[in-house]
PDB file of C-alpha atoms and ligand atoms in Angstrom:
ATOM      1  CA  UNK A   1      15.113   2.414  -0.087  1.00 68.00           C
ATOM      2  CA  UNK A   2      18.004   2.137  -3.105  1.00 77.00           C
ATOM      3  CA  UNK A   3      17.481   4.819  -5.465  1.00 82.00           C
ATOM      4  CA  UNK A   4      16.733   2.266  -8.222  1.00 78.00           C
ATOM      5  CA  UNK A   5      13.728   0.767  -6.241  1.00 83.00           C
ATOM      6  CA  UNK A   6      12.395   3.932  -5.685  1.00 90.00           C
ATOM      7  CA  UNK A   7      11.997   4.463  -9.298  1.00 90.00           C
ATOM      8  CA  UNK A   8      10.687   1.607 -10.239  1.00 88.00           C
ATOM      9  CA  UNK A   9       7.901   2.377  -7.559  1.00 93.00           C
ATOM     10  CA  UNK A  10       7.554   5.636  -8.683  1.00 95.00           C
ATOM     11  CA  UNK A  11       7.122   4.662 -12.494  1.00 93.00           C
ATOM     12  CA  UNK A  12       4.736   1.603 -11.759  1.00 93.00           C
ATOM     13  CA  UNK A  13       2.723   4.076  -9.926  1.00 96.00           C
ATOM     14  CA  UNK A  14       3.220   6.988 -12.465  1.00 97.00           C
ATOM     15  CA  UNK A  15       1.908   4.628 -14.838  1.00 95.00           C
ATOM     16  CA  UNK A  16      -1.073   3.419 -13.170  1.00 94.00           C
ATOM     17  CA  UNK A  17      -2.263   6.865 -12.010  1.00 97.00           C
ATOM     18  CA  UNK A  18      -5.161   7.403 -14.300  1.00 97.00           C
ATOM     19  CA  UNK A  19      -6.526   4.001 -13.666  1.00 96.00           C
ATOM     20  CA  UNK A  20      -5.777   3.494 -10.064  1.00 96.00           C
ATOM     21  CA  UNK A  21      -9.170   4.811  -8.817  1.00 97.00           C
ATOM     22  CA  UNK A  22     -11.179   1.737 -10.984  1.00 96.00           C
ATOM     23  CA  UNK A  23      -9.738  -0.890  -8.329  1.00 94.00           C
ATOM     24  CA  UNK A  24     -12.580  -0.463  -5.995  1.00 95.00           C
ATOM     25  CA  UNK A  25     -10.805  -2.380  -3.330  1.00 96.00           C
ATOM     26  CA  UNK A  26      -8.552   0.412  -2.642  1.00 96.00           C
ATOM     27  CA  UNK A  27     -11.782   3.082  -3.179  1.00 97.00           C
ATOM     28  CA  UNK A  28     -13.738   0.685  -0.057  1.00 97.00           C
ATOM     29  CA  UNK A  29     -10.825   0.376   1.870  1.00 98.00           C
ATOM     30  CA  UNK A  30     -10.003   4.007   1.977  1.00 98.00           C
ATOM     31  CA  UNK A  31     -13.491   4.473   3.233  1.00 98.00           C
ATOM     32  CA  UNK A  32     -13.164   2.058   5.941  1.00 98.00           C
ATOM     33  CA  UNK A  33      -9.649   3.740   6.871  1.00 98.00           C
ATOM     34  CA  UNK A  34     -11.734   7.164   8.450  1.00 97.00           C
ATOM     35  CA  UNK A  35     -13.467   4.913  10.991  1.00 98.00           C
ATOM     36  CA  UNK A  36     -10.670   2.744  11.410  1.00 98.00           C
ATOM     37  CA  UNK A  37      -8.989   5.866  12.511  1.00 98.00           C
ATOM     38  CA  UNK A  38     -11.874   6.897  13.592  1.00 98.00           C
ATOM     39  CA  UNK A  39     -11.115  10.514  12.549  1.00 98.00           C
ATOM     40  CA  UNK A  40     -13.396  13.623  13.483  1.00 98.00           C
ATOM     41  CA  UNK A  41     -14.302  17.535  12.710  1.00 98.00           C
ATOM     42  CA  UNK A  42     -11.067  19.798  13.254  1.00 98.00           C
ATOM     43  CA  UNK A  43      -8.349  17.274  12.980  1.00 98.00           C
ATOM     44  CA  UNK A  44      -5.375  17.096  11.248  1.00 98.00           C
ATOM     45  CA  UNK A  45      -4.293  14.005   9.214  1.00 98.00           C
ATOM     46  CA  UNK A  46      -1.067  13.353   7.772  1.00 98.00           C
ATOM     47  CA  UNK A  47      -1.721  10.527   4.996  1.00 98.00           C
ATOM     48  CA  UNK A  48       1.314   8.397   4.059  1.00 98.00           C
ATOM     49  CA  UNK A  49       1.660   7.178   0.248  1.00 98.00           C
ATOM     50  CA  UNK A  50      -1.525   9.083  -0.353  1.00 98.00           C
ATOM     51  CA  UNK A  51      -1.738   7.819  -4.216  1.00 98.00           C
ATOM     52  CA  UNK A  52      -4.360   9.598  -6.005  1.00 98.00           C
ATOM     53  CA  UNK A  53      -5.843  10.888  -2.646  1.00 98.00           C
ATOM     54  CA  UNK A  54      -8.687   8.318  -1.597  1.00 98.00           C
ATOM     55  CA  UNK A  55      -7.695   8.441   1.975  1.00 98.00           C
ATOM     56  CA  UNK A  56      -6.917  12.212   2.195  1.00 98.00           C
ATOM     57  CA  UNK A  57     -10.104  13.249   0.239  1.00 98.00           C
ATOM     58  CA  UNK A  58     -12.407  11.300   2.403  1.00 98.00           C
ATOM     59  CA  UNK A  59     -10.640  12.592   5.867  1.00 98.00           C
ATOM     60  CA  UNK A  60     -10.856  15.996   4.178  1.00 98.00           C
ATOM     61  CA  UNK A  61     -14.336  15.287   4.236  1.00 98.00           C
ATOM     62  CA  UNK A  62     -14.777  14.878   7.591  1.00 98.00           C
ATOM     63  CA  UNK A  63     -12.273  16.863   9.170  1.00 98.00           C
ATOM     64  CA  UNK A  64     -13.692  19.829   7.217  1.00 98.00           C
ATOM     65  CA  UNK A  65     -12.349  23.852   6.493  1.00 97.00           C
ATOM     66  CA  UNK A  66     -11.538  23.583  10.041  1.00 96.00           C
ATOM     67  CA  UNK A  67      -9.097  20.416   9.653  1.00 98.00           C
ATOM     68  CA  UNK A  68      -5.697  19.972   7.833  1.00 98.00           C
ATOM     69  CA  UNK A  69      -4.647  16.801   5.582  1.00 98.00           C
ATOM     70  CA  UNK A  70      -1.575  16.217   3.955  1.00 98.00           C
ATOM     71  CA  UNK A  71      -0.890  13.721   1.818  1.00 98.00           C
ATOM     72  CA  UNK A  72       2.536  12.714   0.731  1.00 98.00           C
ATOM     73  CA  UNK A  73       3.664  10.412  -2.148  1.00 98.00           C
ATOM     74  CA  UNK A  74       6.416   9.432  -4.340  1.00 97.00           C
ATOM     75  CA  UNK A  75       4.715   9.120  -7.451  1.00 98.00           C
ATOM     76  CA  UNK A  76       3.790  12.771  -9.252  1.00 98.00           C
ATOM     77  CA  UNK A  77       1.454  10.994 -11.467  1.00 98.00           C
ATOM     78  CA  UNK A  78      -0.343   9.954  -8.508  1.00 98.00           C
ATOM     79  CA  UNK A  79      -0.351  13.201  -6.923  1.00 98.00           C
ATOM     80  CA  UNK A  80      -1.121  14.794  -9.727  1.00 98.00           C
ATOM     81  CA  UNK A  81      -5.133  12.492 -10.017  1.00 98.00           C
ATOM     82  CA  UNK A  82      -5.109  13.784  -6.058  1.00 98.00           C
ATOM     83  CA  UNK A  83      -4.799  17.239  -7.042  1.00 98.00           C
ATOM     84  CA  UNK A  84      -6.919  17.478  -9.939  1.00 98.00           C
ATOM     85  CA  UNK A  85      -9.821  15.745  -7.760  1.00 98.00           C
ATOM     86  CA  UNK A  86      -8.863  18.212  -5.079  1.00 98.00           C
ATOM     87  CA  UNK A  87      -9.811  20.891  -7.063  1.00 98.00           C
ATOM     88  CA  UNK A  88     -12.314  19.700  -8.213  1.00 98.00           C
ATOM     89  CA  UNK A  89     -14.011  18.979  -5.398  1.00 98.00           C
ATOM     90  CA  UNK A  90     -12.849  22.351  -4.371  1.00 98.00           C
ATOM     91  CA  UNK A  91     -10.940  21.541  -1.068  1.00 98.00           C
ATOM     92  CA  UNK A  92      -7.817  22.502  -0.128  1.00 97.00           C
ATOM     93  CA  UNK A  93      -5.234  19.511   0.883  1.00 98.00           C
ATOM     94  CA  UNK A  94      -1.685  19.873   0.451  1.00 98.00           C
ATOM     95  CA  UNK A  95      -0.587  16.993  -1.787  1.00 98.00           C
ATOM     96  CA  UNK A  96       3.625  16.885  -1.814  1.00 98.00           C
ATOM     97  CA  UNK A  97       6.363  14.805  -3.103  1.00 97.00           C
ATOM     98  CA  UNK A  98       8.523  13.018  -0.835  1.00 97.00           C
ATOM     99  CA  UNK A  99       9.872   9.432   0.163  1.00 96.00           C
ATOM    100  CA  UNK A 100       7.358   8.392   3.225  1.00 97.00           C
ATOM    101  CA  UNK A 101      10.250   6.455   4.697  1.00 96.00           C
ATOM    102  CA  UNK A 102      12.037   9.244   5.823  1.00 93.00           C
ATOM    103  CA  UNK A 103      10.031  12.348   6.560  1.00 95.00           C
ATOM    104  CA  UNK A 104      12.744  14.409   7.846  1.00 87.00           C
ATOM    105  CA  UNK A 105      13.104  17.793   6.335  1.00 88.00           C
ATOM    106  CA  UNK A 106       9.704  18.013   5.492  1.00 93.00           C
ATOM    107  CA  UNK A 107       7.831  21.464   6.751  1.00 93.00           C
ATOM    108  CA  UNK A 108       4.235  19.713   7.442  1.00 96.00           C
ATOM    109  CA  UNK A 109       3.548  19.908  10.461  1.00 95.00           C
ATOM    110  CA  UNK A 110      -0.086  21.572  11.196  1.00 92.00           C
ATOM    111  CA  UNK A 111       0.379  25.519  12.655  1.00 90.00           C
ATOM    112  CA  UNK A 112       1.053  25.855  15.892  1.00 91.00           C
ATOM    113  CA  UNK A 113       0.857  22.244  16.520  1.00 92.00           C
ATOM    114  CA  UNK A 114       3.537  19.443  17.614  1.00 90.00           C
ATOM    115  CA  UNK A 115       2.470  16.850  15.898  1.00 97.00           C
ATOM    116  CA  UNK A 116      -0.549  15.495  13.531  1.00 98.00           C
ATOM    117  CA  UNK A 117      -4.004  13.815  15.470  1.00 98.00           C
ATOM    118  CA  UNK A 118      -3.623  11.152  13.099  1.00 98.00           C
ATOM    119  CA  UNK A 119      -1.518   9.242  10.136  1.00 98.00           C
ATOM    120  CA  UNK A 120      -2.770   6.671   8.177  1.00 98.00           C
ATOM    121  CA  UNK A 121      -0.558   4.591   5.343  1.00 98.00           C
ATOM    122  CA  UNK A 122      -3.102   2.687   3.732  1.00 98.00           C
ATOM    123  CA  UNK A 123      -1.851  -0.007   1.101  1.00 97.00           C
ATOM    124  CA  UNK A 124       1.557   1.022   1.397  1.00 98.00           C
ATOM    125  CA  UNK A 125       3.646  -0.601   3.878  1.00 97.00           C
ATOM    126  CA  UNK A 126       4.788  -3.276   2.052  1.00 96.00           C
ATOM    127  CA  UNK A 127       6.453  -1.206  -0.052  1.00 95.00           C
ATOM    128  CA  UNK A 128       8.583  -0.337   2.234  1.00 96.00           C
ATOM    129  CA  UNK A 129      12.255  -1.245   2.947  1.00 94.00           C
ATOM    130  CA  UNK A 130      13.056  -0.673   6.386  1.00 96.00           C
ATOM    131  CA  UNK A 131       9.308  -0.583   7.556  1.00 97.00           C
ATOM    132  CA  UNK A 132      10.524   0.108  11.389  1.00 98.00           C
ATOM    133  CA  UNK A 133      12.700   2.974  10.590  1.00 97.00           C
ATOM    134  CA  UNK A 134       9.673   4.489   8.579  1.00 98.00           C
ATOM    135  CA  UNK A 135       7.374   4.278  11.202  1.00 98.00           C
ATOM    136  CA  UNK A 136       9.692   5.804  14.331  1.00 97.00           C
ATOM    137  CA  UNK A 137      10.211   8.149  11.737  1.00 97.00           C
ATOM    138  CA  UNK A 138       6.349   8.854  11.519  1.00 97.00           C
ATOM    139  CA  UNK A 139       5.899   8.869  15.177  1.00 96.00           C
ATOM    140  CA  UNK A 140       7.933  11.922  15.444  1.00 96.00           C
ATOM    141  CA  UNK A 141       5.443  13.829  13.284  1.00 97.00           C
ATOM    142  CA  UNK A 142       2.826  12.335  15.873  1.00 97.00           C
ATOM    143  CA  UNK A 143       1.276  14.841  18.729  1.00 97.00           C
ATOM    144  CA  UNK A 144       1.560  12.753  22.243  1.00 97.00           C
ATOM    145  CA  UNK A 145      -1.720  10.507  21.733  1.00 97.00           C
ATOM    146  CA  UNK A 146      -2.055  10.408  18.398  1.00 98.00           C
ATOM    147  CA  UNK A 147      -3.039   7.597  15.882  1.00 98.00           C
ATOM    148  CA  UNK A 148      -1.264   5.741  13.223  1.00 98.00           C
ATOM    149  CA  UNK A 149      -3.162   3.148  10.871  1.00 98.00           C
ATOM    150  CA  UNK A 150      -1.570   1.319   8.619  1.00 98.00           C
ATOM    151  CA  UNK A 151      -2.354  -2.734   6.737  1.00 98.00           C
ATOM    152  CA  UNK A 152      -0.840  -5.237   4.888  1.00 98.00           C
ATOM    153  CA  UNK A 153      -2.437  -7.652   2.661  1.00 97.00           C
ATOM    154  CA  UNK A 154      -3.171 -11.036   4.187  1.00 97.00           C
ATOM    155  CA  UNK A 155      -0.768 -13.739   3.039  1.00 94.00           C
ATOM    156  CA  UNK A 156      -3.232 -15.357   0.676  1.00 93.00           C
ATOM    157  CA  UNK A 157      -4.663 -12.387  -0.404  1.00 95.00           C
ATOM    158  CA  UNK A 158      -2.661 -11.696  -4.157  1.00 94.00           C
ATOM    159  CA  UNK A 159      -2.179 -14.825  -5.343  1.00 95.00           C
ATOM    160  CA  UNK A 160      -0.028 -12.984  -8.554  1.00 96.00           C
ATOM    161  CA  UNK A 161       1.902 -10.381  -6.307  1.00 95.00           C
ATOM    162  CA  UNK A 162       3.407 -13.588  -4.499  1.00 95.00           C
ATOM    163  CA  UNK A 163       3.889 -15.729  -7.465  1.00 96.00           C
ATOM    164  CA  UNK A 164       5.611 -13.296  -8.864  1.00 96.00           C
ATOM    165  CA  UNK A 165       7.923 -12.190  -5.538  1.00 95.00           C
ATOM    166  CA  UNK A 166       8.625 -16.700  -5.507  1.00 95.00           C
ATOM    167  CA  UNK A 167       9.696 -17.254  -9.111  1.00 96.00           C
ATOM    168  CA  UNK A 168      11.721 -13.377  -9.067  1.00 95.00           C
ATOM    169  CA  UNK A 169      15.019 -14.994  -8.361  1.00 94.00           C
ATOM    170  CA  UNK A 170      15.205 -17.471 -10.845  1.00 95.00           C
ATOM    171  CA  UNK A 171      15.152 -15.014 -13.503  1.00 95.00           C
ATOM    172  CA  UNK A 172      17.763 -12.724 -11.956  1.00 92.00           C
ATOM    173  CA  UNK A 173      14.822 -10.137 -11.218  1.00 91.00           C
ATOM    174  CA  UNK A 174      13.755  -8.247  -8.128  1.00 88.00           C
ATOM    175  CA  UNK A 175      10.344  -6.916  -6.736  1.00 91.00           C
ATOM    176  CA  UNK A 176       9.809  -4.028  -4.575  1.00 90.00           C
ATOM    177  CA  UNK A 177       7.574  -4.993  -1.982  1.00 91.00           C
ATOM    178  CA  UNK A 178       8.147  -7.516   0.942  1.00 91.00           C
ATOM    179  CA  UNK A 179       5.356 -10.164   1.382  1.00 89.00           C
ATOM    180  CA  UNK A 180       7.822 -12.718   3.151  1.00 89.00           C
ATOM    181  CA  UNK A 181       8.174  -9.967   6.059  1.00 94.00           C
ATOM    182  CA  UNK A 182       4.275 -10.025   6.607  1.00 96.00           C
ATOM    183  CA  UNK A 183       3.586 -13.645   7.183  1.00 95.00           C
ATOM    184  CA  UNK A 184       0.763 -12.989  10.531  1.00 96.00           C
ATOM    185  CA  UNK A 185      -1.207 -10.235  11.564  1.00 97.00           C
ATOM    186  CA  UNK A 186       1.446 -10.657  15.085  1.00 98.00           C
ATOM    187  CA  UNK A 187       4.345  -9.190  12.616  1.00 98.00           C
ATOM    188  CA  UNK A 188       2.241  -5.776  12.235  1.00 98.00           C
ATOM    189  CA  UNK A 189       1.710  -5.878  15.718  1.00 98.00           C
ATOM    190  CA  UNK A 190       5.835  -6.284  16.699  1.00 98.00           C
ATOM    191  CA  UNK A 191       6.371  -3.022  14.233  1.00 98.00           C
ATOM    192  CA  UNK A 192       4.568  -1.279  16.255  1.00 98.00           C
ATOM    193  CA  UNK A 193       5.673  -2.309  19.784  1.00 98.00           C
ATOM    194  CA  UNK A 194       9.010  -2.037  18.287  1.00 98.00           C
ATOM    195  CA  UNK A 195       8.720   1.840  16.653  1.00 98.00           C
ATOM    196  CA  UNK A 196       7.675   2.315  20.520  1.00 98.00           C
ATOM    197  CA  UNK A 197       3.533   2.867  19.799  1.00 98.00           C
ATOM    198  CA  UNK A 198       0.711   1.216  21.588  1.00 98.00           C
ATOM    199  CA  UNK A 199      -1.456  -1.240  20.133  1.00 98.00           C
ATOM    200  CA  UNK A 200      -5.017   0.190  20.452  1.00 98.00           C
ATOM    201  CA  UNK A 201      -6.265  -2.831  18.067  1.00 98.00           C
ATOM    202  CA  UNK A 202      -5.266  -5.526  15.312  1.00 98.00           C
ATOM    203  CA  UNK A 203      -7.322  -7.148  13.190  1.00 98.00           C
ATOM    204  CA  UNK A 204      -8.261  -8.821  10.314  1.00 98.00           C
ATOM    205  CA  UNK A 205     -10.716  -7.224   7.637  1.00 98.00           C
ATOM    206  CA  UNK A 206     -13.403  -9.280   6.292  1.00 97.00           C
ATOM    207  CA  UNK A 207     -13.091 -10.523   1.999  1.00 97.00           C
ATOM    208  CA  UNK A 208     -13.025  -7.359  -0.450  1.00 97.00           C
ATOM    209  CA  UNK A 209     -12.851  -9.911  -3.021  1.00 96.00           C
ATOM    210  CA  UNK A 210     -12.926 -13.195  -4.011  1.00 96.00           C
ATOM    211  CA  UNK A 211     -10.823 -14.420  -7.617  1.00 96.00           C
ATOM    212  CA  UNK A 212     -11.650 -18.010  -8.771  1.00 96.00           C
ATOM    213  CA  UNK A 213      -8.337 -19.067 -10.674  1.00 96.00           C
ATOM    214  CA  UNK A 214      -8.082 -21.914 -12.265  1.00 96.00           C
ATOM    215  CA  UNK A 215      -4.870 -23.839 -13.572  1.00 95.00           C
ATOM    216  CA  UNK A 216      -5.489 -23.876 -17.233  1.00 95.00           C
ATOM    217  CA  UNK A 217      -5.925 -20.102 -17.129  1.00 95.00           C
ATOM    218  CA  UNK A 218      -2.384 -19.708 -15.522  1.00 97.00           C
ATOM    219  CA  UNK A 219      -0.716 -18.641 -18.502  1.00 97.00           C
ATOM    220  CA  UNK A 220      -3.207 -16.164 -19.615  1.00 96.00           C
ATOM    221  CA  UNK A 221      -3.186 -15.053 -16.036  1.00 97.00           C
ATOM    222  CA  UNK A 222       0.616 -14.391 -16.647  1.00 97.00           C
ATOM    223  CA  UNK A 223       0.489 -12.433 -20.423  1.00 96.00           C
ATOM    224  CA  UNK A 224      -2.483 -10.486 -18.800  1.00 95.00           C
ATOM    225  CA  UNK A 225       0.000  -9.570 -15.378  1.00 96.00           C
ATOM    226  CA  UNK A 226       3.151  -8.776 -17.886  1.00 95.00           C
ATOM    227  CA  UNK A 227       0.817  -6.156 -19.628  1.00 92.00           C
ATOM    228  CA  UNK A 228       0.059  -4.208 -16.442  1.00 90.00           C
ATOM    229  CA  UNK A 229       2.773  -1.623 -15.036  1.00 87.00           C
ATOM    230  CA  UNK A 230       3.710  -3.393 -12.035  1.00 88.00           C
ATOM    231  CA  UNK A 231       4.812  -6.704 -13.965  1.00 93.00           C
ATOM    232  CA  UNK A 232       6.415  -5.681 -17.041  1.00 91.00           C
ATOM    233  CA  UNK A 233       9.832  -6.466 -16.263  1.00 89.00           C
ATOM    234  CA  UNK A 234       8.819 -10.358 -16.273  1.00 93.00           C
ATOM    235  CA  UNK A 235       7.352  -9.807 -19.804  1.00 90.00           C
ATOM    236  CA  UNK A 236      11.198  -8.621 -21.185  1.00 89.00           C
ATOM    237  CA  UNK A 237      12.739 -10.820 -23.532  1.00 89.00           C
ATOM    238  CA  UNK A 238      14.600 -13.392 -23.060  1.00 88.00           C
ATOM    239  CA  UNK A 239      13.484 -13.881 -19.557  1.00 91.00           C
ATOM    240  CA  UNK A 240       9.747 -13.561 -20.565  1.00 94.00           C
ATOM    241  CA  UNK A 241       9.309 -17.866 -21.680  1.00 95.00           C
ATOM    242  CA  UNK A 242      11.285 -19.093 -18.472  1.00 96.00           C
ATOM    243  CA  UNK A 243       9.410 -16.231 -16.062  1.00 97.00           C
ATOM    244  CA  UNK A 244       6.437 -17.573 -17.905  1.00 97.00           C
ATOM    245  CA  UNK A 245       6.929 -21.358 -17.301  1.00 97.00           C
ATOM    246  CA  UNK A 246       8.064 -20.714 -13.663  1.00 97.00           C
ATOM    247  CA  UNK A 247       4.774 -18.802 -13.371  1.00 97.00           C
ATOM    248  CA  UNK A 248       2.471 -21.680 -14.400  1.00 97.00           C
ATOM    249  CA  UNK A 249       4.893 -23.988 -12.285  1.00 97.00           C
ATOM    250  CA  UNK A 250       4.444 -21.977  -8.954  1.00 97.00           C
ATOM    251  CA  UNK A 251       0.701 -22.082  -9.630  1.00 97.00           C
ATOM    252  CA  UNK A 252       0.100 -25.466 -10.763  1.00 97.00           C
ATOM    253  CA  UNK A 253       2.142 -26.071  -7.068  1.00 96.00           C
ATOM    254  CA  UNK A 254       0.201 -24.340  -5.241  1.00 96.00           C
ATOM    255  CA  UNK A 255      -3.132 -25.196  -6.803  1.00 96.00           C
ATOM    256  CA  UNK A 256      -2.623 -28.658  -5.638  1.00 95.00           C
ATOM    257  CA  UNK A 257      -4.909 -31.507  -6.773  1.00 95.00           C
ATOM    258  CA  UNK A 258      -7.652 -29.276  -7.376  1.00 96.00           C
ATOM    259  CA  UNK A 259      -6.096 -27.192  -9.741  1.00 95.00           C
ATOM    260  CA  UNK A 260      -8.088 -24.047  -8.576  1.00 96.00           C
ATOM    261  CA  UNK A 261      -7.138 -21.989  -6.365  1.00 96.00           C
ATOM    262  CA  UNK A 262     -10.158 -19.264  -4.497  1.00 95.00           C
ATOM    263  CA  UNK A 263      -8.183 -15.966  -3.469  1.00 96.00           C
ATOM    264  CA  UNK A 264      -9.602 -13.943  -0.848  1.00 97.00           C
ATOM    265  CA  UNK A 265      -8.371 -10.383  -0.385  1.00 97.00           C
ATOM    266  CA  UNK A 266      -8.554  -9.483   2.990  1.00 98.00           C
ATOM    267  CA  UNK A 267      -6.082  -7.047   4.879  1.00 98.00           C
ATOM    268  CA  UNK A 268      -4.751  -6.736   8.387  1.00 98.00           C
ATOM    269  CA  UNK A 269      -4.985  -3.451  10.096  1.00 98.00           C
ATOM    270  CA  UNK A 270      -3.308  -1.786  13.069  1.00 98.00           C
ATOM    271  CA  UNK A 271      -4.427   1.051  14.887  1.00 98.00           C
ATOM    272  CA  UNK A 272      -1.343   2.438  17.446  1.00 98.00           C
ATOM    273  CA  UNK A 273      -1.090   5.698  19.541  1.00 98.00           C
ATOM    274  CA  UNK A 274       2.044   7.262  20.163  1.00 97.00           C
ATOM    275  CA  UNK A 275       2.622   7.901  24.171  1.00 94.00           C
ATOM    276  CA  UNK A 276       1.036  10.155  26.027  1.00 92.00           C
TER     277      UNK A 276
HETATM  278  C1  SAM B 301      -1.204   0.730  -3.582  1.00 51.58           C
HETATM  279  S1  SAM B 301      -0.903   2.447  -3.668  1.00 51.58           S
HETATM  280  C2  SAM B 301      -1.841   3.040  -2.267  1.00 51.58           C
HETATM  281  C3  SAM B 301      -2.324   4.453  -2.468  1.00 51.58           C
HETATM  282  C4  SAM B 301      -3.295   4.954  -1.399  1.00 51.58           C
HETATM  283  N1  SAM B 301      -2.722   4.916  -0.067  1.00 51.58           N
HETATM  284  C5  SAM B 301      -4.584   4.162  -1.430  1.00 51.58           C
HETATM  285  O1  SAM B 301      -4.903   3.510  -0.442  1.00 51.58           O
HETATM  286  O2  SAM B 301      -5.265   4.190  -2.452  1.00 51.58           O
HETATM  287  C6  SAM B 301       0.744   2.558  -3.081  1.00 51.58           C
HETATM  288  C7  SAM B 301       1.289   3.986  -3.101  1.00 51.58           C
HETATM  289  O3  SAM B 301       2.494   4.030  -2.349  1.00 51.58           O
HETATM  290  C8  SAM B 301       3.361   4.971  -2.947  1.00 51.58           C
HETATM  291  N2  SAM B 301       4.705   4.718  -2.428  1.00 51.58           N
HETATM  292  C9  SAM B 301       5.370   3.549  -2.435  1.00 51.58           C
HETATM  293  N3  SAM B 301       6.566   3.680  -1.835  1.00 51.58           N
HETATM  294  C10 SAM B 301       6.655   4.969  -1.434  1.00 51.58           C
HETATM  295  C11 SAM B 301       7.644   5.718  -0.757  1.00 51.58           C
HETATM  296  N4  SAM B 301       8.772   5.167  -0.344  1.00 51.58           N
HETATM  297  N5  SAM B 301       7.401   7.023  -0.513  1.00 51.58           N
HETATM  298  C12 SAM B 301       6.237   7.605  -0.911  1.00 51.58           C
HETATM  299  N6  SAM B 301       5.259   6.948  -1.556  1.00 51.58           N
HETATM  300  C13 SAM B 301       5.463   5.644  -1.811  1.00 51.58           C
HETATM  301  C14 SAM B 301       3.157   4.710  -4.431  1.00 51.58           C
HETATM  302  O4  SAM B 301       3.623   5.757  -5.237  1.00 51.58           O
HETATM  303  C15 SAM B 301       1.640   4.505  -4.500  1.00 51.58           C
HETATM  304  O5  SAM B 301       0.976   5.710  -4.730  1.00 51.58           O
END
């Protein structure tokens, strides 16, 4: 990733660090990740763009003293909620600073061992550049059998997040993460087969959420998305009108006759093993 992207990832994040932890979508799906990964006692997870900690916590939980987690993350403000609730909670996870896509360099691996039991990348992926890179990268830090977990959004499933990414060249402006690339659950599947993993499953999650939207709201749906840390650019002047209008456009499109339009947030999610 260009060293500009990764700063405006980092700074979204860095500003949404303190209130990151009220989405409870991300809170339940962390909680699903453990049995998705279906980690136990003694392990040793390695957890990929680890935010505030809501996977690494929770597999903390259940490796126990015995276990080791990392978690690794771009964003310091992030890391820093994950620490404080680490302490807190009084358990001891190693919570570092790094760019997931290339892990190289990085002294994690757990003592004495070749590789981690498991790595999870919850939320994340899409994020990322070069998504096949990053995960042969990962597989390296992989002991022979181990699991990797990782999701992307379904297509439908953030209705604003794709607007956005549509109407993004027509007002000379770029977004960091890659919807187009994750059209079908059989794309998440290919990255896998391709970074040389097997496929244990791939599936779809059932609704998180459901958001009722309705066309007349659009352009309050718009000043409310330009307030928030990971829209703001659209909200500079003089682009703001024109984003604005495009915005309502793109909806009003997609909305159809209706006029409504019922999001579902669902995610797909892959569970691989590295060879034996
Ligand atoms: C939607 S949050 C997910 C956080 C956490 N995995 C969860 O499920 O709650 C996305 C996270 O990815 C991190 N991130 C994005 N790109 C990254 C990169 N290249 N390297 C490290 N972290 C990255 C962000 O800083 C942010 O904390």
């Amino acid at each position: 990733m260009s060293q500009p992207q990764l700063d405006s990832v980092r700074s979204m994040y860095d500003e949404r660090s303190e209130q990151y932890d009220e989405n409870k979508v991300h809170v339940r799906q962390a909680r699903d990740y453990l049995d998705w990964a279906q980690v136990k006692e003694g392990e040793s997870v390695l957890d990929l763009a680890c935010g505030t900690g809501l996977v690494a916590l929770g597999a903390k939980d259940v490796v126990g003293p015995s276990g080791y987690v990392v978690g690794v993350d771009i964003s310091e403000g992030m890391l820093n909620v994950a620490r404080r609730k680490a302490e807190a909670a009084g358990v001891e996870v190693l919570f570092t600073n790094h760019d997931i896509s290339d892990l190289s360099g990085l002294e994690i691996l757990p003592k004495g061992s070749i590789g981690f039991d498991v790595i999870t990348c919850a939320a994340a992926l899409i994020l990322l550049d070069d998504p096949l890179q990053a995960v042969r990268n990962w597989s390296t830090l992989l002991r022979p059998g181990g699991r990797v977990v990782t999701d992307v959004q379904t297509k439908d499933a953030n209705l604003v997040m794709n607007i956005f990414a549509a109407i993004a060249p027509g007002v000379g402006e770029t977004v960091p993460w890659h919807a187009h690339r994750w059209q079908s659950q059989a794309a998440l599947e290919q990255l896998m087969v391709d970074a040389g993993l097997t496929v244990q499953t791939v599936f779809e999650t059932g609704t998180y959420a459901t958001t009722h939207y309705d066309r007349a709201a659009a352009p309050d749906l718009f000043d409310q998305a330009v307030g928030k840390s990971m829209f703001k650019n659209f909200g500079r002047e003089p682009m703001r009108e024109k984003a604005k209008a495009l915005f309502v456009d793109k909806f009003t499109h997609l909305a159809g006759p209706t006029g409504a339009i019922d999001e579902e947030c669902r995610y797909w999610i892959v569970v691989a093993t590295s060879p034996l």
